[in-house]
Short mmCIF file of C-alpha atoms in Angstrom, two decimals:
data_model
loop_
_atom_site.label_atom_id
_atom_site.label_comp_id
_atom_site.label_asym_id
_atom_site.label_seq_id
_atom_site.Cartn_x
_atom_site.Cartn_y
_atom_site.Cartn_z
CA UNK A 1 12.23 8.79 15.31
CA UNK A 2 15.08 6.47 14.84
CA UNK A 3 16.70 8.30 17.38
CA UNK A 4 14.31 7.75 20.14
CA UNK A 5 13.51 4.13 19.19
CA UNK A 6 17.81 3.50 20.00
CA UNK A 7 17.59 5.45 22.96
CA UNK A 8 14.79 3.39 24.15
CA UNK A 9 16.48 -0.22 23.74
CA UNK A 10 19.91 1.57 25.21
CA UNK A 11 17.65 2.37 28.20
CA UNK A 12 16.07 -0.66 28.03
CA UNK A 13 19.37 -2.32 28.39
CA UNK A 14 20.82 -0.25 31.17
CA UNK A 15 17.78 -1.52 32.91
CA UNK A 16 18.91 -4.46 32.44
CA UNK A 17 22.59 -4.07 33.45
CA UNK A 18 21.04 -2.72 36.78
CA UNK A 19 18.86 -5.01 37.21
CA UNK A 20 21.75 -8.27 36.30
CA UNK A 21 18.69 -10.20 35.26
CA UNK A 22 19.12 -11.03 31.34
CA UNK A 23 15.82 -12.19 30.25
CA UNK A 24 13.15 -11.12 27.67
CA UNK A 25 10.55 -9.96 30.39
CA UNK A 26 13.28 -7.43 32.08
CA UNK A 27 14.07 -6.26 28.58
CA UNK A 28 9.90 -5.58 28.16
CA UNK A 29 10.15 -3.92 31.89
CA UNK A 30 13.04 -1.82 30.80
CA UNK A 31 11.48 -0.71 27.71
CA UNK A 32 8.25 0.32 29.07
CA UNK A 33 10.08 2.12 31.73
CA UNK A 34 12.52 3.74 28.69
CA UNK A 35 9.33 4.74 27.29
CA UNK A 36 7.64 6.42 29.99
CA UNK A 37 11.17 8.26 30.77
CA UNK A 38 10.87 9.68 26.83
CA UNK A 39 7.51 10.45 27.23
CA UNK A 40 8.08 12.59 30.09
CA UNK A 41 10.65 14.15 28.48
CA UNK A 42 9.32 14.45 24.91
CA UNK A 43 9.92 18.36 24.73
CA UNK A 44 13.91 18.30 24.53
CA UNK A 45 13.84 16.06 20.97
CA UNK A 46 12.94 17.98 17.56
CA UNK A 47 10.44 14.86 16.92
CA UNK A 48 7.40 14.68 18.31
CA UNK A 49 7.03 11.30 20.57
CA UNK A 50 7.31 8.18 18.38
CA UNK A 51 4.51 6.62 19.30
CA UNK A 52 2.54 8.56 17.28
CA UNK A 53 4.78 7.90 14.25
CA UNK A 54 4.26 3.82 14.81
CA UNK A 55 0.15 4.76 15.13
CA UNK A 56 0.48 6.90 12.28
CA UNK A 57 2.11 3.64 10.47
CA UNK A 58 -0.52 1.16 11.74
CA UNK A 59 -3.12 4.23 10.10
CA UNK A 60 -1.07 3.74 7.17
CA UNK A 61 -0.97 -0.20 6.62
CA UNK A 62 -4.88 -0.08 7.40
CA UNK A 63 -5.30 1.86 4.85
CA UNK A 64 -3.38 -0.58 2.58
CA UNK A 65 -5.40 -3.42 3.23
CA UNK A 66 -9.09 -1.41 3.09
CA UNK A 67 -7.73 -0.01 -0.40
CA UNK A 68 -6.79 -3.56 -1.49
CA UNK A 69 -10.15 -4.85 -1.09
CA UNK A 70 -12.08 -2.20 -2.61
CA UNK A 71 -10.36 -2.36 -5.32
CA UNK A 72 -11.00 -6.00 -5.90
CA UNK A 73 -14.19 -5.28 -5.54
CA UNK A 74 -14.40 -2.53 -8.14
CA UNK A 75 -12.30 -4.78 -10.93
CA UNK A 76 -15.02 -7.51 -10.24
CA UNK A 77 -17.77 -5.36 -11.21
CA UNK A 78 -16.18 -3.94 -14.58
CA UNK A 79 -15.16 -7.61 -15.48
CA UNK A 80 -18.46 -9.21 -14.91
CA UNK A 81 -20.39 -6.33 -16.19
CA UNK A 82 -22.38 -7.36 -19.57
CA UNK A 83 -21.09 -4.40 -21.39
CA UNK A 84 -18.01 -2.84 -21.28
CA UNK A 85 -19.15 0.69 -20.26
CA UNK A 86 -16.53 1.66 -18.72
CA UNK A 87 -14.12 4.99 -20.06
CA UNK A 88 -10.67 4.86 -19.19
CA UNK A 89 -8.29 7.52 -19.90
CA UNK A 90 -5.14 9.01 -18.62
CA UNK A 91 -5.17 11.83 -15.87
CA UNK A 92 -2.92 14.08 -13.96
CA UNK A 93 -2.35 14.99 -10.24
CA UNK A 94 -0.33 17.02 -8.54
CA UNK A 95 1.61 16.12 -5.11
CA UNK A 96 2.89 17.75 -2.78
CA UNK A 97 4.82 15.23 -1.05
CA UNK A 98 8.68 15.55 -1.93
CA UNK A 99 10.95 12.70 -0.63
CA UNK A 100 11.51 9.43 -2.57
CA UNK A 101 10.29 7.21 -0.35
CA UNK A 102 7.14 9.10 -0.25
CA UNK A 103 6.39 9.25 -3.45
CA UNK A 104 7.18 5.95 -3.72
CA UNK A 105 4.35 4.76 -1.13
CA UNK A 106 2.19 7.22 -2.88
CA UNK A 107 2.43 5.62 -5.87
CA UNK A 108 1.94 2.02 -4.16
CA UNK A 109 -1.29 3.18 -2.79
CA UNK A 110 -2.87 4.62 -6.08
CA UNK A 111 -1.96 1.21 -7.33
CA UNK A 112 -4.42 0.05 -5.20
CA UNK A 113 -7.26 2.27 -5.69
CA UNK A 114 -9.62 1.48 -7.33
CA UNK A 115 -9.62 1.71 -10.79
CA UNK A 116 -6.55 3.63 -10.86
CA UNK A 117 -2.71 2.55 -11.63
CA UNK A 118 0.25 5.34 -12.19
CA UNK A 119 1.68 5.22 -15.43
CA UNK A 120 4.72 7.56 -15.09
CA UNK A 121 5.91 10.62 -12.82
CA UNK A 122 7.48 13.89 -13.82
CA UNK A 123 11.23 14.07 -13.74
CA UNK A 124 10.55 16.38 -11.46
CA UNK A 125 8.42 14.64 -8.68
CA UNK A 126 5.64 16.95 -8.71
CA UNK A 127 3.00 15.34 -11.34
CA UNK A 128 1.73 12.11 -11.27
CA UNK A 129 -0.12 10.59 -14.40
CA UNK A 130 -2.61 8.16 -13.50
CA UNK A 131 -4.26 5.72 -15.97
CA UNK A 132 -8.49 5.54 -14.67
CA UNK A 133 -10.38 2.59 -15.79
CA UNK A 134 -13.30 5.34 -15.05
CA UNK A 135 -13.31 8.55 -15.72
CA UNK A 136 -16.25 9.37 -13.76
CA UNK A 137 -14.75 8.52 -10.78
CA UNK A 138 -11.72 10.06 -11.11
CA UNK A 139 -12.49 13.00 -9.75
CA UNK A 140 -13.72 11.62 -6.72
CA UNK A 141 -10.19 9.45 -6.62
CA UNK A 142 -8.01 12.42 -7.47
CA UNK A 143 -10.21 14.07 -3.57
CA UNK A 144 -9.90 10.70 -1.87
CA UNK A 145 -6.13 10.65 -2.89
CA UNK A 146 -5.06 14.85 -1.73
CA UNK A 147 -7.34 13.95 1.48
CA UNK A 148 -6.78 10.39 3.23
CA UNK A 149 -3.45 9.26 1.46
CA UNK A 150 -1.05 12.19 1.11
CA UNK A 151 -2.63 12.92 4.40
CA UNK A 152 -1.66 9.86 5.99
CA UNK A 153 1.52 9.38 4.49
CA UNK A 154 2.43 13.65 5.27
CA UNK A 155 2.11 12.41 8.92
CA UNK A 156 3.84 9.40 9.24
CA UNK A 157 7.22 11.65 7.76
CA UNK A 158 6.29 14.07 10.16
CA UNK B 1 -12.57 -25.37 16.82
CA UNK B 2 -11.73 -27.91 13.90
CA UNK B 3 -14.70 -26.89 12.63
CA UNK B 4 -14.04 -23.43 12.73
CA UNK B 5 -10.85 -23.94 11.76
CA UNK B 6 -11.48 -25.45 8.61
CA UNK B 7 -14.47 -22.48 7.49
CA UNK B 8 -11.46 -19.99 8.01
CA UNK B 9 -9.25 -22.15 5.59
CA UNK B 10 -11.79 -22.35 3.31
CA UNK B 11 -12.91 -19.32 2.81
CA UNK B 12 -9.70 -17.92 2.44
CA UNK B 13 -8.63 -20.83 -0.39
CA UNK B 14 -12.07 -20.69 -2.21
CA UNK B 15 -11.61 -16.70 -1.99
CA UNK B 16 -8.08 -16.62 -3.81
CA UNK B 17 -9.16 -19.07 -6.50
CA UNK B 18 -12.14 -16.86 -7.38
CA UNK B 19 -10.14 -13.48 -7.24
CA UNK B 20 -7.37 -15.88 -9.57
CA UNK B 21 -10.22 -16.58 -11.78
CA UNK B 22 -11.83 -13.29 -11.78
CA UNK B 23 -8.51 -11.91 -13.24
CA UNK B 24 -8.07 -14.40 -15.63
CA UNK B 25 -11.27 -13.53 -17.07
CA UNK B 26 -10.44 -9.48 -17.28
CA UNK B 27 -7.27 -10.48 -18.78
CA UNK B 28 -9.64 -12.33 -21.54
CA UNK B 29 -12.15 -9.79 -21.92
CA UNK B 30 -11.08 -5.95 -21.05
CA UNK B 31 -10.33 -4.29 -24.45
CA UNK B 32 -6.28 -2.96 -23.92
CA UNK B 33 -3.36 -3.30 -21.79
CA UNK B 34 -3.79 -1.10 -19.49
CA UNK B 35 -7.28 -2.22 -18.74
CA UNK B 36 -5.74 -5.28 -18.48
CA UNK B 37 -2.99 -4.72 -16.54
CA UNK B 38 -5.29 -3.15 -13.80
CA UNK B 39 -7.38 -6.59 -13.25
CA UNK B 40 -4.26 -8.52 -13.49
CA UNK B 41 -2.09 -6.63 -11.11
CA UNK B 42 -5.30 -6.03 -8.72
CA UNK B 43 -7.18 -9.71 -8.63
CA UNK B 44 -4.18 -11.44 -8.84
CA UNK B 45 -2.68 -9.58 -5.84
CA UNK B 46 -5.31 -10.16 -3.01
CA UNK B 47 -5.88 -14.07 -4.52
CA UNK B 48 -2.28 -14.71 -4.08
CA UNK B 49 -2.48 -13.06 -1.04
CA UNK B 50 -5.77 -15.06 0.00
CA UNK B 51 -4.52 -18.50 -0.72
CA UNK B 52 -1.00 -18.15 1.18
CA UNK B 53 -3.45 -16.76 4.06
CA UNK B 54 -5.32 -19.98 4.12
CA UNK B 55 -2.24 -22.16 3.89
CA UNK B 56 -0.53 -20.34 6.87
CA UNK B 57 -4.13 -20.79 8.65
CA UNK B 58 -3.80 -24.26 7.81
CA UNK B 59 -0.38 -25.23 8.87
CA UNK B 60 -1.21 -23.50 12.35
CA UNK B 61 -4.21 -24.42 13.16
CA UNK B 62 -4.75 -28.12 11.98
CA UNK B 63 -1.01 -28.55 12.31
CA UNK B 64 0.37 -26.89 14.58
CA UNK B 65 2.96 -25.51 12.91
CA UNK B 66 3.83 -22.23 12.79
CA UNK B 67 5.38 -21.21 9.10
CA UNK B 68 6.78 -17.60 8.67
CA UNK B 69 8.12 -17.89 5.34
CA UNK B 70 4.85 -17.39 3.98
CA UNK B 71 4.14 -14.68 6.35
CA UNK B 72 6.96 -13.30 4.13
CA UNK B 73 5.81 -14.31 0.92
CA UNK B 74 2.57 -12.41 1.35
CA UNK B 75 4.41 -9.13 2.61
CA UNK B 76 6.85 -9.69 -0.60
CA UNK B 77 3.87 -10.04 -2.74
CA UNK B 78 2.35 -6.82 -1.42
CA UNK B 79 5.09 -4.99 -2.00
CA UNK B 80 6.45 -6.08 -5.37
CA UNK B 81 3.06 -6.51 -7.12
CA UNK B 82 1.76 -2.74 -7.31
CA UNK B 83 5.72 -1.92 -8.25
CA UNK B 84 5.74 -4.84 -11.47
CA UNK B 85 1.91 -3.66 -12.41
CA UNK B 86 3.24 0.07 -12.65
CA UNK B 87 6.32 -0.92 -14.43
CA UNK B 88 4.37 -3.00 -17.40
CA UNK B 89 2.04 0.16 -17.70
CA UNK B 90 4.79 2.27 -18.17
CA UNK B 91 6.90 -0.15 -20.27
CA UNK B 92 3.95 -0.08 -22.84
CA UNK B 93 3.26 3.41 -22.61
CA UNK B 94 6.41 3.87 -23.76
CA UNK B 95 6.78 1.86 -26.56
CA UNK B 96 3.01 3.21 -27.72
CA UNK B 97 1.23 0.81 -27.12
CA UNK B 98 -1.75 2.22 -28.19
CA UNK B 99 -4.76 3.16 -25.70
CA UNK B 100 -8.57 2.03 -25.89
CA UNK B 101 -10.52 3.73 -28.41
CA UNK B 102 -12.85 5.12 -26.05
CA UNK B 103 -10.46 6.33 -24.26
CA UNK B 104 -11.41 9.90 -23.39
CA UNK B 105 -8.57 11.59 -22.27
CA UNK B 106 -4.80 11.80 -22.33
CA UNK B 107 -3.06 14.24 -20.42
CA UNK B 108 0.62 12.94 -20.53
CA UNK B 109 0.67 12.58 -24.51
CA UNK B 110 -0.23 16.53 -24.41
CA UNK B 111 2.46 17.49 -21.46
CA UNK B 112 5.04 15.51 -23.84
CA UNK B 113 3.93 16.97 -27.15
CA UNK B 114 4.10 20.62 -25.17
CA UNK B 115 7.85 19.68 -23.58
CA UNK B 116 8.87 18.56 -27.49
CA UNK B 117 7.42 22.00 -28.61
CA UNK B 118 9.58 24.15 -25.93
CA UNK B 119 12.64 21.67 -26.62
#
C-alpha cells in the first residue's frame, strides 16, 4: 500500500515536471491521472488497489465513532439505573488477528464497546481477557467483536 | 446562520458537560474499580471530546478562525484514553485489587492458577 501511495505522488510529480507548472491544482491533476494509470495497471502489484485499503480505513474510523456513542449510551443507563443490577465479570476471547498493531486497534475498539474494557492479553497474542460490566451481553459482544471488528480491521491489513 | 451556529455550539458544550457529569456520578456510585474505570474512561472520553468539538465550532463559525490544535487534541484524546483506561484496569488487576462481589465469573484468575499448576 505504501508502495503505491509513493508511486502515485512520484507520478504525480513527473506530471508536474512535464507539465513546468508548479502549483497545487497540477499536483491534484497529476495525481488523479497517477491514479487512474495504477488502476489500470493494478494486476502487476502483490496489493490489491489502495483505494480500497483507504475505504476500508474510513469503514474502520466509522466504526470508531458509532462504537463510541453506544457505549456512552450504555454507561448512562447502568449509572442512572435505580438498582445496580448489573453482573460484571471477567471473560475470554480468542483472536485471530496476529500483528501488533492489530491487536493493538483491537484492543482500542473493545475499549469502546459497550460495557466491555480489556484487562490483559496472553503473552502469546492469542487470548484476550475482557472485563463485562454485563454478563448477559457478553455473548452477544464476544459475536459483534469475531464479526464487524476483527472483520474490519482483517481487511484494512489486507 | 448565527442562529444555527450557536444551536451547534450548544449542543455540543451542554452535551460534554452532561457526559462529564454522567461519569462523575458512576465514579460515585458503581460498586469497584473496574466498574468504575469503564464509566470514567467511556463518559469522560466522548465529553472531552464533545466540548473541544463545540469550541472548534465556535472559533470557526462565530470567529472565523480556524484552530487545528484542537482538531489534534480531540484525535490525541481518542487515542490515548482507551490505552490509559486499559492500563489502570490492568494495573489493579495486578496488584488484586479485588473484583465486585457479584461478580460472576473470572476466567483469567483460573488460566493463571492453571499456568502456576503446570509451572
Amino acid at each position: 500500500m505504501a508502495f503505491q501511495i509513493s508511486l502515485n505522488f512520484s507520478i504525480a510529480f513527473t506530471w508536474m515536471f512535464l507539465k513546468g507548472e508548479y502549483s497545487v491544482q497540477d499536483f491534484f491533476n497529476g495525481y488523479f491521472f497517477g491514479l487512474l494509470m495504477i488502476f489500470a495497471l493494478r494486476r502487476f502489484f502483490h496489493h490489491r488497489f489502495y483505494l480500497w485499503n483507504i475505504v476500508a480505513v474510513l469503514k474502520l474510523l466509522y466504526i470508531f465513532n458509532r462504537e463510541l456513542i453506544m457505549s456512552n449510551l450504555a454507561v448512562l443507563k447502568v449509572v442512572l439505573s435505580p438498582k445496580m443490577t448489573a453482573r460484571p465479570g471477567i471473560f475470554k476471547l480468542e483472536t485471530e488477528l496476529k500483528k501488533d498493531w492489530e491487536i493493538t486497534i483491537l484492543a482500542n475498539l473493545i475499549t469502546l464497546t459497550p460495557g466491555t474494557l480489556v484487562v490483559e492479553i496472553s503473552d502469546d497474542n492469542r487470548f484476550l481477557y475482557i472485563h463485562a460490566m454485563d454478563l448477559e451481553d457478553a455473548e452477544e459482544a464476544r459475536k459483534d467483536i469475531k464479526n464487524t471488528f476483527e472483520k474490519a480491521i482483517q481487511e484494512v491489513s489486507r | 446562520m448565527i442562529v444555527i451556529a450557536n444551536i451547534i455550539i450548544g449542543y455540543f458544550i451542554l452535551q460534554g458537560a452532561l457526559l462529564s457529569l454522567i461519569a462523575a456520578f458512576g465514579v460515585v456510585r458503581l460498586p469497584d474499580a473496574y466498574t468504575r474505570n469503564h464509566a470514567a474512561s467511556k463518559s469522560a472520553t466522548l465529553g472531552v471530546i464533545s466540548i473541544l468539538l463545540g469550541v472548534f465550532f465556535y472559533f470557526w463559525l462565530i470567529e472565523g478562525h480556524l484552530n487545528a490544535r484542537i482538531i489534534l487534541g480531540i484525535v490525541f484524546v481518542f487515542m490515548t484514553a482507551p490505552v490509559s483506561g486499559h492500563l489502570i484496569m490492568r494495573a489493579a488487576y495486578n496488584t488484586k485489587v479485588p473484583l465486585w462481589e457479584k461478580s460472576v465469573q473470572d476466567d483469567l484468575e483460573s488460566d493463571r492458577k492453571k499456568e502456576s499448576v503446570k509451572g
